[in-house]
Each structure stands twice: as structure tokens, then as C-alpha cells.
Short mmCIF file of C-alpha atoms in Angstrom, two decimals:
data_model
loop_
_atom_site.label_atom_id
_atom_site.label_comp_id
_atom_site.label_asym_id
_atom_site.label_seq_id
_atom_site.Cartn_x
_atom_site.Cartn_y
_atom_site.Cartn_z
CA UNK A 1 2.38 -87.92 41.20
CA UNK A 2 5.34 -85.95 42.51
CA UNK A 3 6.24 -83.54 45.29
CA UNK A 4 7.10 -80.10 43.88
CA UNK A 5 9.54 -77.59 45.33
CA UNK A 6 6.51 -75.54 46.40
CA UNK A 7 5.19 -78.59 48.28
CA UNK A 8 8.56 -78.87 50.00
CA UNK A 9 8.45 -75.21 51.06
CA UNK A 10 4.88 -75.68 52.29
CA UNK A 11 5.99 -78.70 54.37
CA UNK A 12 8.70 -76.66 56.08
CA UNK A 13 6.34 -73.75 56.64
CA UNK A 14 3.62 -75.99 58.05
CA UNK A 15 6.11 -77.73 60.32
CA UNK A 16 7.21 -74.36 61.74
CA UNK A 17 3.53 -73.79 62.63
CA UNK A 18 3.21 -77.27 64.14
CA UNK A 19 6.30 -76.68 66.27
CA UNK A 20 4.93 -73.37 67.49
CA UNK A 21 1.63 -75.06 68.44
CA UNK A 22 3.47 -77.88 70.22
CA UNK A 23 6.24 -75.79 71.76
CA UNK A 24 5.00 -76.20 75.32
CA UNK A 25 4.06 -79.85 74.81
CA UNK A 26 7.60 -80.68 73.62
CA UNK A 27 9.13 -78.69 76.44
CA UNK A 28 6.94 -80.48 78.99
CA UNK A 29 8.00 -83.87 77.60
CA UNK A 30 11.62 -82.73 77.83
CA UNK A 31 11.18 -81.41 81.39
CA UNK A 32 10.20 -84.92 82.50
CA UNK A 33 13.38 -86.63 81.30
CA UNK A 34 15.70 -83.95 79.92
CA UNK A 35 16.31 -80.28 80.43
CA UNK A 36 13.09 -78.58 79.35
CA UNK A 37 14.41 -76.85 76.26
CA UNK A 38 13.36 -78.94 73.24
CA UNK A 39 10.21 -76.99 72.36
CA UNK A 40 11.86 -73.60 72.77
CA UNK A 41 14.94 -74.68 70.79
CA UNK A 42 12.97 -76.13 67.87
CA UNK A 43 10.71 -73.09 67.77
CA UNK A 44 13.69 -70.71 67.72
CA UNK A 45 15.20 -72.72 64.85
CA UNK A 46 12.08 -72.95 62.70
CA UNK A 47 11.19 -69.28 63.23
CA UNK A 48 14.68 -68.51 61.86
CA UNK A 49 13.93 -70.87 58.95
CA UNK A 50 10.71 -68.94 58.23
CA UNK A 51 12.86 -65.81 57.98
CA UNK A 52 14.82 -67.48 55.15
CA UNK A 53 11.70 -68.33 53.14
CA UNK A 54 11.74 -65.24 50.88
CA UNK A 55 15.24 -66.03 49.59
CA UNK A 56 14.21 -69.66 48.84
CA UNK A 57 11.20 -68.78 46.70
CA UNK A 58 12.91 -69.71 43.40
CA UNK A 59 15.46 -72.26 44.60
CA UNK A 60 15.76 -76.01 43.94
CA UNK A 61 14.86 -78.56 46.60
CA UNK A 62 18.52 -79.28 47.43
CA UNK A 63 19.16 -75.61 48.16
CA UNK A 64 16.00 -75.40 50.25
CA UNK A 65 17.01 -78.38 52.40
CA UNK A 66 20.61 -77.19 52.73
CA UNK A 67 19.49 -73.73 53.84
CA UNK A 68 17.08 -75.21 56.37
CA UNK A 69 19.88 -77.47 57.68
CA UNK A 70 22.43 -74.67 58.03
CA UNK A 71 19.86 -72.41 59.71
CA UNK A 72 18.91 -75.10 62.24
CA UNK A 73 22.58 -75.83 62.90
CA UNK A 74 23.27 -72.21 63.84
CA UNK A 75 20.08 -71.48 65.79
CA UNK A 76 18.76 -74.57 67.59
CA UNK A 77 21.69 -75.55 69.80
CA UNK A 78 21.52 -78.53 72.13
CA UNK A 79 21.54 -81.96 70.53
CA UNK A 80 18.56 -81.06 68.35
CA UNK A 81 20.58 -78.54 66.30
CA UNK A 82 23.23 -80.92 64.96
CA UNK A 83 20.70 -83.77 64.59
CA UNK A 84 17.97 -81.88 62.70
CA UNK A 85 20.66 -79.81 60.93
CA UNK A 86 22.33 -83.00 59.70
CA UNK A 87 18.96 -84.49 58.69
CA UNK A 88 18.23 -81.58 56.34
CA UNK A 89 21.82 -81.19 55.10
CA UNK A 90 21.91 -84.86 54.09
CA UNK A 91 18.50 -84.53 52.43
CA UNK A 92 19.88 -81.52 50.57
CA UNK A 93 22.81 -83.52 49.17
CA UNK A 94 20.44 -86.11 47.68
CA UNK A 95 18.16 -83.49 46.11
CA UNK A 96 20.68 -81.02 44.68
CA UNK A 97 19.25 -79.35 41.56
CA UNK A 98 15.91 -81.18 41.78
CA UNK A 99 12.65 -79.27 41.30
CA UNK A 100 10.39 -82.21 42.14
CA UNK A 101 10.55 -85.57 43.91
CA UNK A 102 9.01 -88.92 43.06
CA UNK A 103 8.19 -91.50 45.73
CA UNK A 104 11.50 -93.21 44.92
CA UNK A 105 13.29 -89.88 45.38
CA UNK A 106 11.56 -89.48 48.74
CA UNK A 107 12.84 -92.89 49.81
CA UNK A 108 16.47 -92.12 48.90
CA UNK A 109 16.22 -88.64 50.41
CA UNK A 110 14.82 -89.80 53.75
CA UNK A 111 17.24 -92.73 53.74
CA UNK A 112 20.21 -90.34 53.48
CA UNK A 113 18.69 -87.91 55.96
CA UNK A 114 18.01 -90.57 58.60
CA UNK A 115 21.41 -92.24 58.09
CA UNK A 116 22.90 -88.81 58.81
CA UNK A 117 21.02 -88.62 62.11
CA UNK A 118 22.16 -92.14 63.05
CA UNK A 119 25.77 -91.28 62.22
CA UNK A 120 25.72 -87.99 64.17
CA UNK A 121 23.86 -89.28 67.22
CA UNK A 122 25.30 -92.83 67.26
CA UNK A 123 21.93 -94.10 68.49
CA UNK A 124 20.10 -97.31 67.61
CA UNK A 125 16.44 -98.22 67.59
CA UNK A 126 15.43 -98.83 71.20
CA UNK A 127 17.70 -96.16 72.70
CA UNK A 128 14.69 -93.84 73.21
CA UNK A 129 15.62 -91.18 70.64
CA UNK A 130 14.47 -89.61 67.35
CA UNK A 131 15.63 -92.78 65.63
CA UNK A 132 12.78 -94.77 67.18
CA UNK A 133 10.30 -92.71 65.15
CA UNK A 134 12.39 -92.18 62.01
CA UNK A 135 13.69 -95.68 61.28
CA UNK A 136 10.35 -97.57 61.26
CA UNK A 137 8.82 -94.73 59.24
CA UNK A 138 11.54 -95.08 56.62
CA UNK A 139 10.98 -98.86 56.50
CA UNK A 140 7.26 -98.28 55.91
CA UNK A 141 7.99 -95.76 53.15
CA UNK A 142 10.38 -98.18 51.44
CA UNK A 143 7.84 -100.98 51.59
CA UNK A 144 5.11 -98.77 50.14
CA UNK A 145 7.45 -97.66 47.35
CA UNK A 146 8.35 -101.27 46.50
CA UNK A 147 4.64 -102.08 46.34
CA UNK A 148 4.09 -99.09 44.02
CA UNK A 149 1.50 -97.58 46.33
CA UNK A 150 0.21 -94.08 45.54
CA UNK A 151 2.20 -91.32 47.25
CA UNK A 152 -0.68 -90.34 49.56
CA UNK A 153 -1.01 -93.90 50.90
CA UNK A 154 2.77 -94.32 51.19
CA UNK A 155 2.96 -91.10 53.21
CA UNK A 156 0.09 -92.17 55.43
CA UNK A 157 1.92 -95.43 56.20
CA UNK A 158 5.12 -93.42 56.76
CA UNK A 159 3.48 -91.15 59.35
CA UNK A 160 1.60 -94.03 61.00
CA UNK A 161 4.82 -96.03 61.46
CA UNK A 162 6.47 -92.91 62.88
CA UNK A 163 3.61 -92.53 65.34
CA UNK A 164 3.93 -96.14 66.51
CA UNK A 165 7.68 -95.64 66.81
CA UNK A 166 7.19 -92.50 68.86
CA UNK A 167 4.74 -94.28 71.15
CA UNK A 168 7.15 -97.19 71.51
CA UNK A 169 9.60 -94.88 73.31
CA UNK A 170 7.34 -94.47 76.36
CA UNK A 171 8.27 -97.69 78.21
CA UNK A 172 11.91 -97.57 77.11
CA UNK A 173 14.87 -96.77 79.35
CA UNK A 174 16.95 -94.10 77.61
CA UNK A 175 20.47 -95.07 76.53
CA UNK A 176 21.49 -91.88 74.74
CA UNK A 177 21.25 -88.20 75.44
CA UNK A 178 20.51 -86.45 78.68
CA UNK A 179 17.58 -88.73 79.54
CA UNK A 180 20.04 -91.62 79.90
CA UNK A 181 21.28 -90.12 83.19
CA UNK A 182 17.92 -90.97 84.71
CA UNK A 183 18.32 -94.69 84.13
CA UNK A 184 15.14 -96.58 84.98
CA UNK A 185 13.41 -93.31 85.88
CA UNK A 186 13.30 -92.38 82.16
CA UNK A 187 10.79 -95.18 81.53
CA UNK A 188 7.14 -94.15 81.39
CA UNK A 189 7.80 -90.93 79.47
CA UNK A 190 7.51 -90.40 75.73
CA UNK A 191 10.76 -89.16 74.16
CA UNK A 192 10.59 -85.49 73.09
CA UNK A 193 12.98 -85.99 70.12
CA UNK A 194 10.93 -88.92 68.81
CA UNK A 195 7.86 -86.71 69.20
CA UNK A 196 9.22 -83.78 67.19
CA UNK A 197 10.42 -86.29 64.58
CA UNK A 198 6.98 -87.88 64.33
CA UNK A 199 5.45 -84.41 63.92
CA UNK A 200 7.84 -83.77 61.01
CA UNK A 201 6.66 -86.97 59.28
CA UNK A 202 3.01 -86.32 60.11
CA UNK A 203 3.29 -82.81 58.66
CA UNK A 204 4.79 -84.26 55.47
CA UNK A 205 1.87 -86.67 55.12
CA UNK A 206 -0.68 -83.94 55.85
CA UNK A 207 0.96 -81.43 53.49
CA UNK A 208 1.67 -83.82 50.63
CA UNK A 209 -1.28 -86.16 51.08
CA UNK A 210 -3.11 -84.65 48.12
CA UNK A 211 -0.01 -83.85 46.03
CA UNK B 1 8.53 -66.92 88.03
CA UNK B 2 10.27 -64.09 89.87
CA UNK B 3 13.52 -63.05 88.18
CA UNK B 4 15.55 -59.90 87.50
CA UNK B 5 15.07 -60.04 83.76
CA UNK B 6 13.42 -57.91 81.09
CA UNK B 7 12.35 -60.33 78.37
CA UNK B 8 13.20 -64.06 78.62
CA UNK B 9 14.25 -64.01 74.96
CA UNK B 10 16.95 -61.39 75.66
CA UNK B 11 18.54 -62.85 78.78
CA UNK B 12 21.81 -64.00 77.19
CA UNK B 13 22.20 -60.95 74.94
CA UNK B 14 21.67 -58.50 77.79
CA UNK B 15 24.01 -60.46 80.06
CA UNK B 16 26.72 -60.29 77.37
CA UNK B 17 26.16 -56.53 77.00
CA UNK B 18 26.65 -56.17 80.75
CA UNK B 19 29.88 -58.17 80.59
CA UNK B 20 31.18 -56.02 77.73
CA UNK B 21 30.51 -52.82 79.73
CA UNK B 22 32.02 -54.23 82.93
CA UNK B 23 35.23 -55.81 81.64
CA UNK B 24 36.54 -54.06 78.50
CA UNK B 25 40.07 -54.38 79.91
CA UNK B 26 39.77 -58.18 80.04
CA UNK B 27 37.45 -59.35 77.25
CA UNK B 28 35.83 -58.47 73.94
CA UNK B 29 32.25 -59.60 73.31
CA UNK B 30 30.90 -60.43 69.85
CA UNK B 31 27.26 -60.86 68.87
CA UNK B 32 25.51 -62.94 66.19
CA UNK B 33 27.15 -65.33 66.61
CA UNK B 34 27.79 -64.80 70.32
CA UNK B 35 31.26 -65.36 71.76
CA UNK B 36 33.66 -63.77 74.24
CA UNK B 37 37.43 -63.57 73.64
CA UNK B 38 40.21 -62.19 75.80
CA UNK B 39 40.96 -58.55 75.03
CA UNK B 40 44.41 -59.26 73.52
CA UNK B 41 43.37 -62.25 71.34
CA UNK B 42 44.87 -63.83 69.38
CA UNK B 43 48.06 -64.24 71.42
CA UNK B 44 50.73 -65.14 68.90
CA UNK B 45 52.51 -68.45 69.50
CA UNK B 46 50.20 -69.47 72.36
CA UNK B 47 47.74 -72.36 72.24
CA UNK B 48 44.22 -70.93 72.21
CA UNK B 49 41.74 -72.49 74.62
CA UNK B 50 38.03 -72.40 73.78
CA UNK B 51 35.18 -73.72 75.86
CA UNK B 52 31.47 -73.20 75.81
CA UNK B 53 28.15 -74.53 76.91
CA UNK B 54 24.68 -73.46 77.83
CA UNK B 55 24.25 -70.20 79.71
CA UNK B 56 22.99 -70.27 83.29
CA UNK B 57 26.23 -71.66 84.78
CA UNK B 58 27.91 -68.30 85.37
CA UNK B 59 30.70 -67.47 85.91
CA UNK B 60 31.49 -70.56 83.76
CA UNK B 61 32.51 -70.17 80.93
CA UNK B 62 32.42 -66.48 79.93
CA UNK B 63 33.68 -65.37 83.35
CA UNK B 64 36.82 -67.45 82.85
CA UNK B 65 38.02 -65.68 79.71
CA UNK B 66 41.22 -63.75 80.21
CA UNK B 67 44.93 -64.06 80.89
CA UNK B 68 45.84 -67.44 82.39
CA UNK B 69 42.58 -69.21 81.62
CA UNK B 70 40.33 -69.34 78.53
CA UNK B 71 40.96 -67.47 75.29
CA UNK B 72 37.31 -67.70 74.29
CA UNK B 73 33.93 -68.88 75.51
CA UNK B 74 30.78 -69.59 73.52
CA UNK B 75 27.56 -69.10 75.48
CA UNK B 76 24.49 -70.96 74.27
CA UNK B 77 20.92 -70.21 75.24
CA UNK B 78 20.16 -71.03 78.88
CA UNK B 79 20.99 -74.72 79.49
CA UNK B 80 21.39 -75.26 75.73
CA UNK B 81 24.63 -76.04 73.92
CA UNK B 82 26.03 -73.27 71.72
CA UNK B 83 26.18 -73.82 67.96
CA UNK B 84 29.07 -74.73 65.62
CA UNK B 85 29.17 -71.28 63.97
CA UNK B 86 29.86 -69.62 67.35
CA UNK B 87 32.61 -72.13 68.11
CA UNK B 88 34.18 -71.74 64.67
CA UNK B 89 34.31 -67.93 64.90
CA UNK B 90 35.71 -68.10 68.46
CA UNK B 91 38.32 -70.65 67.36
CA UNK B 92 39.45 -68.47 64.45
CA UNK B 93 39.57 -65.38 66.69
CA UNK B 94 41.96 -66.99 69.20
CA UNK B 95 44.19 -68.98 66.86
CA UNK B 96 47.65 -67.54 67.41
CA UNK B 97 49.30 -70.14 65.17
CA UNK B 98 49.92 -72.77 67.85
CA UNK B 99 46.56 -74.52 67.52
CA UNK B 100 43.39 -74.45 69.57
CA UNK B 101 42.18 -76.73 72.37
CA UNK B 102 38.44 -77.26 72.76
CA UNK B 103 37.45 -78.17 76.32
CA UNK B 104 34.05 -79.87 76.06
CA UNK B 105 31.78 -81.05 78.84
CA UNK B 106 30.28 -84.48 78.23
CA UNK B 107 26.74 -83.59 77.23
CA UNK B 108 25.31 -84.94 73.98
CA UNK B 109 24.57 -81.48 72.55
CA UNK B 110 27.95 -79.99 73.48
CA UNK B 111 29.77 -83.00 72.03
CA UNK B 112 27.93 -82.94 68.68
CA UNK B 113 28.20 -79.17 68.21
CA UNK B 114 31.91 -79.09 69.12
CA UNK B 115 32.57 -82.07 66.78
CA UNK B 116 31.01 -80.19 63.90
CA UNK B 117 32.93 -77.00 64.82
CA UNK B 118 36.23 -78.90 65.02
CA UNK B 119 35.62 -80.36 61.54
CA UNK B 120 34.92 -76.88 60.15
CA UNK B 121 38.01 -75.37 61.84
CA UNK B 122 40.28 -78.17 60.59
CA UNK B 123 38.91 -77.56 57.11
CA UNK B 124 40.23 -74.00 57.50
CA UNK B 125 43.67 -75.31 58.41
CA UNK B 126 43.61 -74.82 62.20
CA UNK B 127 45.08 -77.54 64.45
CA UNK B 128 42.39 -78.63 66.88
CA UNK B 129 42.50 -80.92 69.89
CA UNK B 130 39.29 -81.68 71.76
CA UNK B 131 39.22 -82.98 75.32
CA UNK B 132 35.97 -84.13 76.87
CA UNK B 133 35.50 -83.66 80.62
CA UNK B 134 33.44 -86.44 82.24
CA UNK B 135 34.05 -86.38 85.99
CA UNK B 136 30.60 -86.88 87.54
CA UNK B 137 30.67 -90.00 89.71
CA UNK B 138 26.88 -89.79 90.18
CA UNK B 139 26.44 -91.44 86.77
CA UNK B 140 27.20 -95.05 87.60
CA UNK B 141 26.61 -97.24 84.62
CA UNK B 142 28.31 -95.59 81.69
CA UNK B 143 27.69 -98.50 79.28
CA UNK B 144 24.00 -97.66 79.16
CA UNK B 145 24.17 -93.89 79.35
CA UNK B 146 25.74 -91.07 77.39
CA UNK B 147 28.59 -91.45 79.89
CA UNK B 148 29.54 -89.41 82.91
CA UNK B 149 28.67 -85.74 82.76
CA UNK B 150 31.24 -82.98 82.78
CA UNK B 151 30.92 -80.87 85.92
CA UNK B 152 33.27 -79.29 88.50
CA UNK B 153 36.55 -80.58 87.07
CA UNK B 154 35.85 -78.41 84.01
CA UNK B 155 36.59 -75.24 86.02
CA UNK B 156 39.86 -76.68 87.32
CA UNK B 157 40.91 -77.92 83.87
CA UNK B 158 40.27 -74.50 82.34
CA UNK B 159 42.47 -72.82 84.99
CA UNK B 160 45.29 -75.37 84.80
CA UNK B 161 45.35 -75.62 80.99
CA UNK B 162 45.18 -71.84 80.72
CA UNK B 163 48.31 -71.57 82.87
CA UNK B 164 50.08 -74.24 80.81
CA UNK B 165 49.24 -72.40 77.59
CA UNK B 166 50.66 -69.15 79.06
CA UNK B 167 53.95 -71.07 79.54
CA UNK B 168 53.84 -71.70 75.78
CA UNK B 169 53.43 -75.45 76.12
CA UNK B 170 52.45 -77.10 72.83
CA UNK B 171 48.91 -78.03 71.80
CA UNK B 172 49.64 -81.69 72.45
CA UNK B 173 51.09 -80.93 75.90
CA UNK B 174 48.15 -78.75 76.90
CA UNK B 175 45.65 -81.36 75.63
CA UNK B 176 47.51 -84.15 77.48
CA UNK B 177 47.44 -82.05 80.63
CA UNK B 178 43.69 -81.57 80.19
CA UNK B 179 43.22 -85.36 79.86
CA UNK B 180 45.36 -85.90 82.98
CA UNK B 181 43.27 -83.39 84.97
CA UNK B 182 40.08 -85.08 83.78
CA UNK B 183 41.51 -88.45 84.81
CA UNK B 184 42.45 -87.18 88.27
CA UNK B 185 39.29 -85.19 89.04
CA UNK B 186 35.99 -86.52 90.41
CA UNK B 187 32.80 -84.66 91.31
CA UNK B 188 29.33 -85.13 92.71
CA UNK B 189 26.54 -82.64 93.29
CA UNK B 190 23.20 -82.29 95.06
CA UNK B 191 20.21 -79.95 94.97
CA UNK B 192 17.98 -78.57 97.71
CA UNK B 193 15.73 -76.80 95.19
CA UNK B 194 14.98 -76.90 91.49
CA UNK B 195 15.63 -73.94 89.18
CA UNK B 196 13.61 -72.08 86.56
CA UNK B 197 14.83 -71.60 83.00
CA UNK B 198 13.71 -68.04 82.06
CA UNK B 199 12.05 -68.95 78.74
CA UNK B 200 10.27 -71.93 80.36
CA UNK B 201 8.93 -69.94 83.30
CA UNK B 202 8.39 -72.80 85.74
CA UNK B 203 10.77 -75.01 87.76
CA UNK B 204 12.50 -77.75 85.76
CA UNK B 205 11.42 -80.33 88.33
CA UNK B 206 9.39 -80.37 91.53
CA UNK B 207 11.26 -80.93 94.74
CA UNK B 208 9.14 -80.92 97.92
CA UNK B 209 10.23 -78.58 100.73
CA UNK B 210 11.64 -81.42 102.87
CA UNK B 211 13.43 -83.39 100.12
CA UNK B 212 16.72 -83.18 98.25
CA UNK B 213 18.11 -84.67 95.05
CA UNK B 214 21.50 -86.40 95.21
CA UNK B 215 23.68 -86.79 92.13
CA UNK B 216 22.28 -83.82 90.27
CA UNK B 217 23.80 -82.53 87.02
CA UNK B 218 24.25 -78.85 86.25
CA UNK B 219 21.23 -78.35 83.98
CA UNK B 220 18.50 -78.99 86.50
CA UNK B 221 18.20 -82.52 85.16
CA UNK B 222 17.09 -84.79 87.98
CA UNK B 223 19.81 -86.73 89.76
CA UNK B 224 20.28 -90.25 90.91
CA UNK B 225 18.22 -90.44 94.06
CA UNK B 226 15.70 -88.39 96.01
CA UNK B 227 15.41 -88.43 99.79
CA UNK B 228 14.55 -86.42 102.89
CA UNK B 229 16.95 -83.55 103.56
CA UNK B 230 19.78 -84.54 105.89
CA UNK B 231 22.40 -82.59 107.85
CA UNK B 232 25.32 -80.86 106.11
CA UNK B 233 27.76 -83.43 107.51
CA UNK B 234 25.66 -86.36 106.28
CA UNK B 235 25.28 -84.78 102.84
CA UNK B 236 29.02 -84.12 102.64
CA UNK B 237 29.68 -87.79 103.41
CA UNK B 238 27.19 -88.88 100.75
CA UNK B 239 29.08 -86.80 98.17
CA UNK B 240 32.65 -87.41 99.36
CA UNK B 241 32.64 -91.18 99.86
CA UNK B 242 31.72 -92.11 96.24
CA UNK B 243 34.31 -89.58 95.02
CA UNK B 244 37.15 -90.88 97.16
CA UNK B 245 36.35 -94.52 96.28
CA UNK B 246 36.05 -93.87 92.57
CA UNK B 247 39.54 -92.81 91.48
CA UNK B 248 40.59 -94.32 93.90
CA UNK B 249 42.49 -91.72 95.90
CA UNK B 250 45.19 -93.25 98.13
CA UNK B 251 46.43 -92.32 101.54
CA UNK B 252 49.24 -89.80 101.12
CA UNK B 253 47.80 -88.29 97.92
CA UNK B 254 47.75 -84.53 97.68
CA UNK B 255 44.38 -83.11 96.63
CA UNK B 256 42.55 -79.92 95.80
CA UNK B 257 39.02 -79.69 97.22
CA UNK B 258 36.54 -77.59 95.27
CA UNK B 259 33.24 -76.85 97.02
CA UNK B 260 30.88 -75.20 94.56
CA UNK B 261 27.53 -73.48 95.02
CA UNK B 262 24.81 -74.42 92.52
CA UNK B 263 23.86 -70.74 92.57
CA UNK B 264 21.48 -70.29 95.48
CA UNK B 265 23.58 -71.61 98.34
CA UNK B 266 25.46 -68.98 100.36
CA UNK B 267 29.13 -69.05 101.28
CA UNK B 268 28.35 -69.71 104.96
CA UNK B 269 26.92 -73.11 104.01
CA UNK B 270 29.76 -73.86 101.57
CA UNK B 271 32.28 -73.45 104.40
CA UNK B 272 30.26 -75.86 106.55
CA UNK B 273 30.47 -78.37 103.68
CA UNK B 274 34.19 -77.64 103.19
CA UNK B 275 34.82 -78.22 106.91
CA UNK B 276 33.43 -81.75 106.72
CA UNK B 277 34.97 -82.48 103.32
CA UNK B 278 38.38 -81.49 104.72
CA UNK B 279 37.91 -83.79 107.74
CA UNK B 280 36.84 -86.70 105.52
CA UNK B 281 39.88 -86.16 103.30
CA UNK B 282 42.12 -86.20 106.38
CA UNK B 283 40.46 -89.38 107.63
CA UNK B 284 41.42 -91.03 104.32
CA UNK B 285 44.99 -89.75 104.69
CA UNK B 286 44.60 -87.24 101.85
CA UNK B 287 46.60 -84.03 102.14
CA UNK B 288 44.55 -80.99 101.14
CA UNK B 289 47.07 -78.71 99.40
CA UNK B 290 44.74 -76.31 97.55
CA UNK B 291 41.05 -75.38 97.66
CA UNK B 292 38.41 -73.43 95.77
CA UNK B 293 35.16 -72.40 97.46
CA UNK B 294 32.34 -70.42 95.88
CA UNK B 295 29.87 -70.28 92.99
CA UNK B 296 31.89 -71.21 89.88
CA UNK B 297 29.70 -73.70 87.94
CA UNK B 298 26.11 -72.93 88.81
CA UNK B 299 22.58 -73.92 87.77
CA UNK B 300 20.81 -70.56 87.81
CA UNK B 301 19.29 -70.03 91.29
CA UNK B 302 19.34 -73.68 92.37
CA UNK B 303 20.26 -74.21 96.02
CA UNK B 304 22.72 -77.00 96.56
CA UNK B 305 26.38 -77.74 96.10
CA UNK B 306 28.88 -79.95 94.37
CA UNK B 307 32.21 -81.26 95.60
CA UNK B 308 35.16 -81.91 93.30
CA UNK B 309 38.37 -83.63 94.35
CA UNK B 310 41.44 -83.31 92.13
CA UNK B 311 44.61 -85.25 92.77
CA UNK B 312 47.55 -82.82 92.63
CA UNK B 313 51.26 -83.08 91.85
CA UNK B 314 54.03 -80.45 91.77
CA UNK B 315 53.24 -79.42 88.19
CA UNK B 316 49.53 -78.97 88.90
CA UNK B 317 50.27 -76.99 92.08
CA UNK B 318 52.58 -74.66 90.14
CA UNK B 319 49.97 -74.21 87.37
CA UNK B 320 47.21 -73.63 89.93
CA UNK B 321 49.24 -70.86 91.62
CA UNK B 322 50.14 -69.15 88.31
CA UNK B 323 48.58 -65.72 87.73
CA UNK B 324 45.04 -65.58 86.36
CA UNK B 325 43.07 -62.46 85.45
CA UNK B 326 39.48 -63.07 84.36
CA UNK B 327 36.13 -61.61 85.45
CA UNK B 328 35.35 -64.69 87.55
CA UNK B 329 38.74 -65.82 88.87
CA UNK B 330 41.68 -63.57 89.60
CA UNK B 331 44.90 -63.91 91.58
CA UNK B 332 48.58 -63.10 91.23
CA UNK B 333 47.94 -60.56 88.47
#
């Protein structure tokens, strides 16, 4: 069982749709503790990514990820642009020339991608950021890979851990990003970046679940 | 939402078109990626100064491009950091061979995008110095936050560094000056109303008619404390006292006082604030040698103000008085 380059394109395309559906939800989450632009920024970026789809039709997975990363970098702005841009650029470096990905490949790809986000954002688990959803999801994916679970089950565990991670941000006091200026007032709100990150993982599991 | 706009998606583009029609003698405007450079860029042998940030803070930064201030500005979407490709193109366009200074406000998005742009520009062989402005005393505990925000001192740093670059000071000298200004400047702001980001369509936060928010940033992000509205004199004290204590400013120091409108507050109220700020400065033995009063770093239509105090010396006074000719600030030229 592997993830093909077409599956990868479908993931990106589906995520653009998920972002459009959740644009106002993400913006509302951001309005509570940030500056009310996360949904609009992500939607602008992924609509631009959709515009690049025709030129990616025959490209390898590395090129697909790199193009997505560069497009996000130049269209999203805010903190989301460099963070999601870096996530996809790092994924692209690990998948250069590849036309399909095994579960092991997925682990190394997400490991590089998430390390890139950590490096760029200098955040740790518990800071109320994207990392709170991404890091536990990666751990779950690694564990499933070590246990030789089928891809569909590994991805389900991946998304589920991301969901728990996202939910764990609600009581946290933000230590990074604009929400940190609120201090204790940031507690009681789910982090918008962790939410868009969870949706990315959930979309992967939904898209690739029957791969 | 009641705004003088056409389509929320086109707000920044149409604003830039207006600027290009209004000020062809001062600036050139580029689109996709969006940036504004002074009309005679690049100025050979002069350090180029680039800043940028979300739109919605006008005249900052695009209104400060021109002789004696910025060489380029990169406007992002409203309240959203611009992107590295804009910053890279702007940096290349103003590089006159003496290097380029990036003046960056301390917001997570601005920092990350400017870091990536600086890496790209260095890879193309351009000398880059980046100075982060973080002057907002409202953010108390910087160990557990992204650090103090960059607010009013940014405007002053752009003016002073612009003048220093016109004198042909080196990149290191201009960057050191920028760090000195950041070290000597302190700000705090407050809001009487929220503001509405055009593509969001509703106020960023709710503020009841009889309440105000103290310690506000410039993106409509909520501040440090909410309370019933007080008198102008009481509000001025609540902003000035933490500023004066923070540096700390000493009796006998010379200072510039900058009273800024968040966008919706009229000049008549700013002078009432300035009046009290001046008296408080005098009470502390501070000598007010320069001032700036008006809307320079705004948050769309938000009503409210910020106060910035900058310690001055002879060099800073000379640089402040030097000619400047930009759409948003102009004297001596």
C-alpha cells in the first residue's frame, strides 16, 4: 500500500476545499486570541495553490510539495505563510523525485516537515501553536509505522492524535505568536493554527484512508 | 460594515493605485509582488532602508517612502505581514551598493517573513542588517510572550535612520542608530473602539460603549486590561507613567513626545492628550525638545491613541530636523 502522486495532489486539493469551508471558523478562532486573519490568509494561499494544479499534473511529489510551499510563502503572509511554506518545502526536500510514498516515507517526510515548522517558529509543545497538533500526530504515525500497521489505520491514529493535540490547546496560555500578548486571557480558546494543522492531517487521513 | 471600499479583496491594490496617481514625484509603486520605492531608487552609495508590515496602519509604512526616510515599503494584506518575495524585490530595487537595513516590527509574522527575505537577499550578495523594534511597554512579561510589540517608535526610527542614511553613514552605523532609537523609545496605546478588517466584515473585538482597552497593539488585538472610560487626563497618566518608569527616563533628560491617533481620534483630542503628557513630562523633570502629533501608525478606523517617548541627544535632534519628503511626513524640503 502506497500513496501515489495523484493521491498527494488530491490531498492538497481536498485541503483547499476544507479551508474554504472552514474559513470563517478559523477566522473566528483567530479573532478571539489573535488578529482575525487566519482563515482568510489560508484560503488566499490555497486558492493560489489550486491555480498551480495544472502545471503539477505530471510532476513528482517533491516538486508538488515544493511548489505548494513556495506558493504559500508568497501568498499567505502573517506567521502562517512562513510556517506552512516551510512545512511543505521541507516535505519537498525529502520527497524529491518520488512518485509514490510508503508509510515509512510518510514518517520521514512529516518528520522533516514538522521539524521545519519547529525551527522556523521556535515553539515547543504546550506553547499553544500548530506544534501542539503536529508533534503528537507525528509520534502516533511513527508508532503505527513501527508496529507495521496498515496505512489506513496509521493515518487514522495520526489524525486522531492531531485532534487531541488541537483540543489540548484550549486551556493553554499562549507563549508564542500574537495570542501570547493576551497572557492568561488566551486560555479557554482553541488555537487557530493548531486547528488548521489538525484539518491538514484529518484531510490526509480522509483522502488516503482507502489508498 | 460601513466603509468606503469597492471589494474587500481589492482594498490594498486600489489603495496602491491611488498612491501611484497621487505621488509620482515621490514614489514608484510595483504590483505582484506589491512594494513601493522612492522615485529615484536605488540611490548609489546610500544605505537602503526597507520596512513593511500589514496594511491598515497608514501612513505607515508606504506613506514614509521618500527622501530622508524609507527607500521602500512592503504592504501586506490588511493586518497581515507581507511576504518574503515582496521584501526581496524591494531590497534589490533599493540596493545602491551600500547595503540594506530592514526595520522590522516585533510581530511573529513580520519577523519570520523578514528573516526568510534577508536569507534570500544575502544569497544574492546584498549586505543586510535587520533591526527589530519592540517598544511597547504594555507587554509586561516578555519571557512568556513573543516579546514586546513594535509600535510608535517604528515611525521615529524610520525618520531618524532615513536622515542618517542620507548623510551617507554606513550600514553598520545606521543599524546601530536604529538599535539605539529602539533602546531609547517606549510606547503604550489604548482603544476607545474596535476596528473592522475589510475582508472580515465585523469588528475584531467587542468593546461596550462605556469601556476602553488599555495596552492595545496596532492590529486590533486586545490589550492588557479593560475598564470603564476615564477622562483624557487620567488616560494620559495611565499611558505615561509606565513609559516613564520603564526606561527609566531621568530628570534632565531631553525627550520627544509622539502622540498618535489610532485612526478614528481627531486632532482636537490628541492635543488634549499632548497637553497632559507634556505636563507629566515636566513634572518628572523631562525637557520636551521635539514632538509629533497626528495619525502616523493607525489601526484602520479605531478610536484611541498611543503615546511614545523617545530620549533625545544632539545627534538625534539634528537627524530629526533634517529634511524629509514623503507622502506622509514632509518638512525642510
